[in-house]
Tab-separated table of C-alpha atoms in Angstrom:
chain	number	residue	atom	x	y	z
A	1	UNK	CA	6.537	-15.143	-5.441
A	2	UNK	CA	5.442	-14.299	-1.925
A	3	UNK	CA	6.800	-10.820	-1.143
A	4	UNK	CA	6.160	-10.230	2.576
A	5	UNK	CA	6.584	-7.047	4.500
A	6	UNK	CA	10.005	-7.066	6.159
A	7	UNK	CA	9.799	-7.460	9.897
A	8	UNK	CA	12.364	-5.270	11.697
A	9	UNK	CA	14.795	-7.102	13.889
A	10	UNK	CA	17.287	-6.051	16.534
A	11	UNK	CA	19.917	-4.899	13.987
A	12	UNK	CA	17.880	-3.699	11.042
A	13	UNK	CA	16.086	-0.589	12.298
A	14	UNK	CA	17.651	1.381	9.490
A	15	UNK	CA	16.916	-1.104	6.733
A	16	UNK	CA	14.373	-0.024	4.163
A	17	UNK	CA	10.988	-1.766	4.340
A	18	UNK	CA	9.407	-3.283	1.305
A	19	UNK	CA	5.875	-2.344	0.550
A	20	UNK	CA	3.126	-4.928	0.929
A	21	UNK	CA	2.613	-6.919	-2.265
A	22	UNK	CA	-0.852	-7.729	-3.587
A	23	UNK	CA	0.399	-10.799	-5.416
A	24	UNK	CA	2.135	-14.114	-4.853
A	25	UNK	CA	4.359	-15.283	-7.700
A	26	UNK	CA	3.886	-18.906	-8.583
A	27	UNK	CA	5.891	-19.165	-11.820
A	28	UNK	CA	5.207	-22.803	-12.693
A	29	UNK	CA	6.877	-24.503	-15.613
A	30	UNK	CA	7.161	-22.685	-18.917
A	31	UNK	CA	5.905	-24.541	-21.964
A	32	UNK	CA	7.884	-24.624	-25.153
A	33	UNK	CA	5.368	-22.280	-26.731
A	34	UNK	CA	5.502	-19.734	-23.864
A	35	UNK	CA	9.271	-19.755	-23.876
A	36	UNK	CA	9.268	-19.186	-27.622
A	37	UNK	CA	6.742	-16.439	-27.196
A	38	UNK	CA	9.033	-14.527	-24.839
A	39	UNK	CA	12.124	-15.135	-26.962
A	40	UNK	CA	10.526	-14.025	-30.212
A	41	UNK	CA	7.938	-11.594	-28.913
A	42	UNK	CA	9.758	-9.642	-26.278
A	43	UNK	CA	11.759	-7.467	-28.725
A	44	UNK	CA	8.523	-6.452	-30.388
A	45	UNK	CA	6.167	-6.095	-27.435
A	46	UNK	CA	8.206	-5.967	-24.246
A	47	UNK	CA	8.631	-3.015	-21.950
A	48	UNK	CA	10.515	-2.646	-18.648
A	49	UNK	CA	10.353	-0.286	-15.673
A	50	UNK	CA	14.087	0.378	-16.140
A	51	UNK	CA	13.280	2.043	-19.385
A	52	UNK	CA	11.481	4.774	-17.488
A	53	UNK	CA	8.539	6.950	-18.419
A	54	UNK	CA	6.620	6.084	-21.601
A	55	UNK	CA	5.919	8.366	-24.473
A	56	UNK	CA	2.504	7.194	-25.625
A	57	UNK	CA	2.642	9.364	-28.771
A	58	UNK	CA	5.829	7.601	-29.850
A	59	UNK	CA	4.454	4.169	-28.993
A	60	UNK	CA	0.927	4.427	-30.255
A	61	UNK	CA	0.478	7.758	-32.133
A	62	UNK	CA	-2.828	9.267	-30.965
A	63	UNK	CA	-4.588	6.113	-29.962
A	64	UNK	CA	-6.315	6.168	-26.549
A	65	UNK	CA	-4.407	3.866	-24.169
A	66	UNK	CA	-5.886	1.115	-21.927
A	67	UNK	CA	-3.707	-0.511	-19.286
A	68	UNK	CA	-4.704	-3.877	-17.762
A	69	UNK	CA	-3.252	-5.015	-14.510
A	70	UNK	CA	-2.908	-8.804	-14.129
A	71	UNK	CA	-3.928	-10.167	-17.526
A	72	UNK	CA	-3.379	-13.870	-16.563
A	73	UNK	CA	-2.809	-15.893	-19.680
A	74	UNK	CA	-3.801	-12.896	-21.829
A	75	UNK	CA	-6.723	-14.276	-23.882
A	76	UNK	CA	-9.104	-11.457	-22.841
A	77	UNK	CA	-6.543	-8.695	-23.383
A	78	UNK	CA	-5.604	-10.067	-26.819
A	79	UNK	CA	-9.263	-10.329	-27.809
A	80	UNK	CA	-9.851	-6.707	-26.812
A	81	UNK	CA	-6.791	-5.528	-28.700
A	82	UNK	CA	-7.833	-7.405	-31.805
A	83	UNK	CA	-11.381	-6.076	-31.577
A	84	UNK	CA	-10.281	-2.436	-31.245
A	85	UNK	CA	-7.286	-1.682	-33.467
A	86	UNK	CA	-8.050	2.012	-33.124
A	87	UNK	CA	-7.056	1.800	-29.483
A	88	UNK	CA	-3.777	0.851	-27.728
A	89	UNK	CA	-3.321	-1.657	-24.888
A	90	UNK	CA	-0.655	-2.211	-22.299
A	91	UNK	CA	-0.717	-5.369	-20.232
A	92	UNK	CA	1.061	-5.808	-16.934
A	93	UNK	CA	1.557	-9.295	-15.440
A	94	UNK	CA	4.097	-10.684	-12.931
A	95	UNK	CA	3.639	-14.354	-14.016
A	96	UNK	CA	5.997	-15.196	-16.786
A	97	UNK	CA	4.083	-18.159	-18.295
A	98	UNK	CA	1.160	-15.809	-18.812
A	99	UNK	CA	3.396	-13.204	-20.488
A	100	UNK	CA	4.821	-15.940	-22.754
A	101	UNK	CA	1.377	-17.181	-23.659
A	102	UNK	CA	0.156	-13.683	-24.592
A	103	UNK	CA	3.294	-12.893	-26.605
A	104	UNK	CA	3.035	-16.130	-28.500
A	105	UNK	CA	-0.623	-15.422	-29.452
A	106	UNK	CA	0.080	-11.755	-30.283
A	107	UNK	CA	2.802	-12.818	-32.697
A	108	UNK	CA	0.584	-15.476	-34.306
A	109	UNK	CA	-2.236	-12.914	-34.677
A	110	UNK	CA	0.061	-10.125	-35.806
A	111	UNK	CA	-1.336	-7.685	-33.278
A	112	UNK	CA	0.345	-4.311	-33.404
A	113	UNK	CA	-1.529	-2.213	-30.772
A	114	UNK	CA	-0.172	-4.042	-27.700
A	115	UNK	CA	2.776	-3.778	-25.329
A	116	UNK	CA	3.585	-5.836	-22.267
A	117	UNK	CA	5.334	-5.521	-18.855
A	118	UNK	CA	6.469	-8.505	-16.778
A	119	UNK	CA	6.652	-6.322	-13.690
A	120	UNK	CA	4.903	-5.150	-10.569
A	121	UNK	CA	1.950	-2.979	-11.682
A	122	UNK	CA	2.488	-0.411	-8.956
A	123	UNK	CA	6.038	0.195	-10.162
A	124	UNK	CA	4.812	0.500	-13.738
A	125	UNK	CA	2.126	3.056	-12.724
A	126	UNK	CA	4.505	5.057	-10.510
A	127	UNK	CA	7.554	5.087	-12.794
A	128	UNK	CA	6.372	4.592	-16.345
A	129	UNK	CA	2.835	5.864	-16.945
A	130	UNK	CA	2.540	9.689	-17.307
A	131	UNK	CA	-0.116	11.463	-15.200
A	132	UNK	CA	-3.441	12.045	-16.958
A	133	UNK	CA	-2.520	9.792	-19.859
A	134	UNK	CA	-4.757	6.653	-19.676
A	135	UNK	CA	-8.213	6.427	-21.231
A	136	UNK	CA	-8.935	3.312	-19.098
A	137	UNK	CA	-7.426	1.034	-16.482
A	138	UNK	CA	-8.781	-2.507	-16.115
A	139	UNK	CA	-8.418	-4.728	-13.052
A	140	UNK	CA	-10.161	-8.031	-13.597
A	141	UNK	CA	-10.413	-10.782	-11.032
A	142	UNK	CA	-7.467	-9.746	-8.734
A	143	UNK	CA	-6.593	-11.994	-5.813
A	144	UNK	CA	-9.316	-11.353	-3.185
A	145	UNK	CA	-7.103	-12.396	-0.233
A	146	UNK	CA	-10.033	-14.039	1.494
A	147	UNK	CA	-8.730	-14.108	5.062
A	148	UNK	CA	-9.261	-10.948	7.134
A	149	UNK	CA	-5.640	-10.794	8.165
A	150	UNK	CA	-4.632	-10.657	4.512
A	151	UNK	CA	-7.079	-7.923	3.442
A	152	UNK	CA	-4.199	-5.432	3.599
A	153	UNK	CA	-2.736	-7.222	0.603
A	154	UNK	CA	-5.679	-6.407	-1.651
A	155	UNK	CA	-4.526	-4.131	-4.416
A	156	UNK	CA	-7.714	-2.020	-4.185
A	157	UNK	CA	-6.946	0.325	-1.354
A	158	UNK	CA	-7.373	4.165	-1.025
A	159	UNK	CA	-3.770	4.727	-2.123
A	160	UNK	CA	-4.267	2.618	-5.203
A	161	UNK	CA	-7.478	4.562	-6.114
A	162	UNK	CA	-5.643	7.831	-5.816
A	163	UNK	CA	-2.617	6.574	-7.909
A	164	UNK	CA	-5.009	5.376	-10.598
A	165	UNK	CA	-7.012	8.607	-10.612
A	166	UNK	CA	-3.746	10.534	-11.169
A	167	UNK	CA	-2.876	8.293	-14.205
A	168	UNK	CA	-6.293	8.467	-15.826
A	169	UNK	CA	-7.288	11.406	-17.991
A	170	UNK	CA	-10.209	13.381	-16.792
A	171	UNK	CA	-13.098	11.308	-18.132
A	172	UNK	CA	-10.997	8.168	-18.055
A	173	UNK	CA	-12.435	4.979	-16.561
A	174	UNK	CA	-11.333	2.495	-13.886
A	175	UNK	CA	-13.060	-0.881	-14.672
A	176	UNK	CA	-12.839	-3.595	-12.106
A	177	UNK	CA	-14.439	-7.023	-11.912
A	178	UNK	CA	-14.440	-9.770	-9.293
A	179	UNK	CA	-16.185	-13.080	-8.649
A	180	UNK	CA	-15.850	-12.688	-4.906
A	181	UNK	CA	-18.737	-10.605	-3.454
A	182	UNK	CA	-16.949	-9.456	-0.273
A	183	UNK	CA	-14.162	-8.059	-2.459
A	184	UNK	CA	-16.745	-6.436	-4.719
A	185	UNK	CA	-18.224	-4.762	-1.720
A	186	UNK	CA	-14.681	-3.681	-0.642
A	187	UNK	CA	-14.019	-2.243	-4.109
A	188	UNK	CA	-17.272	-0.374	-4.040
A	189	UNK	CA	-16.548	1.051	-0.565
A	190	UNK	CA	-13.038	2.155	-1.421
A	191	UNK	CA	-13.888	3.825	-4.725
A	192	UNK	CA	-17.077	5.419	-3.491
A	193	UNK	CA	-15.048	7.137	-0.764
A	194	UNK	CA	-12.218	8.119	-3.085
A	195	UNK	CA	-12.198	11.767	-4.234
A	196	UNK	CA	-12.400	12.636	-7.941
A	197	UNK	CA	-14.483	9.602	-9.096
A	198	UNK	CA	-18.051	9.044	-10.167
A	199	UNK	CA	-19.690	5.572	-10.252
A	200	UNK	CA	-21.172	4.792	-13.642
A	201	UNK	CA	-23.804	2.615	-12.087
A	202	UNK	CA	-27.186	4.327	-11.961
A	203	UNK	CA	-27.867	2.906	-8.514
A	204	UNK	CA	-24.326	3.662	-7.206
A	205	UNK	CA	-23.377	-0.010	-7.090
A	206	UNK	CA	-22.505	-2.448	-9.888
A	207	UNK	CA	-23.007	-2.529	-13.676
A	208	UNK	CA	-23.777	-5.381	-16.062
A	209	UNK	CA	-20.758	-6.891	-17.749
A	210	UNK	CA	-19.988	-4.477	-20.619
A	211	UNK	CA	-19.666	-5.884	-24.132
A	212	UNK	CA	-16.005	-4.844	-24.318
A	213	UNK	CA	-14.943	-7.198	-21.534
A	214	UNK	CA	-14.771	-10.715	-23.063
A	215	UNK	CA	-16.433	-13.504	-21.166
A	216	UNK	CA	-13.621	-15.923	-20.061
A	217	UNK	CA	-13.952	-19.730	-19.949
A	218	UNK	CA	-13.555	-19.612	-16.160
A	219	UNK	CA	-16.297	-16.990	-15.858
A	220	UNK	CA	-18.634	-18.888	-18.246
A	221	UNK	CA	-18.210	-22.012	-16.141
A	222	UNK	CA	-18.861	-20.050	-13.010
A	223	UNK	CA	-22.066	-18.659	-14.488
A	224	UNK	CA	-23.245	-22.147	-15.304
A	225	UNK	CA	-22.681	-23.134	-11.702
A	226	UNK	CA	-24.585	-20.103	-10.486
A	227	UNK	CA	-21.507	-18.018	-9.423
A	228	UNK	CA	-21.805	-14.298	-9.502
A	229	UNK	CA	-19.501	-11.666	-11.106
A	230	UNK	CA	-19.514	-8.033	-10.178
A	231	UNK	CA	-18.398	-5.254	-12.559
A	232	UNK	CA	-17.634	-1.735	-11.351
A	233	UNK	CA	-16.833	1.301	-13.481
A	234	UNK	CA	-15.717	4.640	-12.029
A	235	UNK	CA	-14.964	7.698	-14.131
A	236	UNK	CA	-12.299	10.285	-13.164
A	237	UNK	CA	-14.148	13.564	-12.773
A	238	UNK	CA	-11.284	15.856	-11.587
């Protein structure tokens, strides 16, 4: 899905303008397994923006909650949920094949500490996630929008940093990773200027990949080819 900003015309000066989207939806063809994953897994794991604000205590008891934006096909998110049953995980992804793949795997693995949105992450944050409720928010390998004229579409912007800060508990962590150095520099610039955050890197830049973030096949292949990956962790301080 390419959701462009509406351009006002001669007769639509009063029409509402859609916000700039940081993603393009390319649904592709659903496999049988992905379709089955949604059919069978959605009643157990699925959440919608229309359901409104979440009650984390009802959903997860007292487990600390991590939210991942853009989990792709879900392998890393599933691995993290399996490795940390004492924690709770919410995944947000706009691409339905990825949602189906994650749900199929979650069912097969009998994972209980996971819920999933097939929605725009900004809408989920604004309408469903209570303020000061998240222990962690993860954003791994978002679209870098390489061309300068598309930089406004990058999800990491000052308004996003402030929205995430509001949703994190004090002491909660925003963890980002990218394999595109100019975007890493952009992330670092935006978060370093954002109020209420502290960079966990001792040198004020990047950290080594933490053990809790699984190494994806794509990332492992990139490492073999000499490609870099940059991780950033910022803690909400106020």
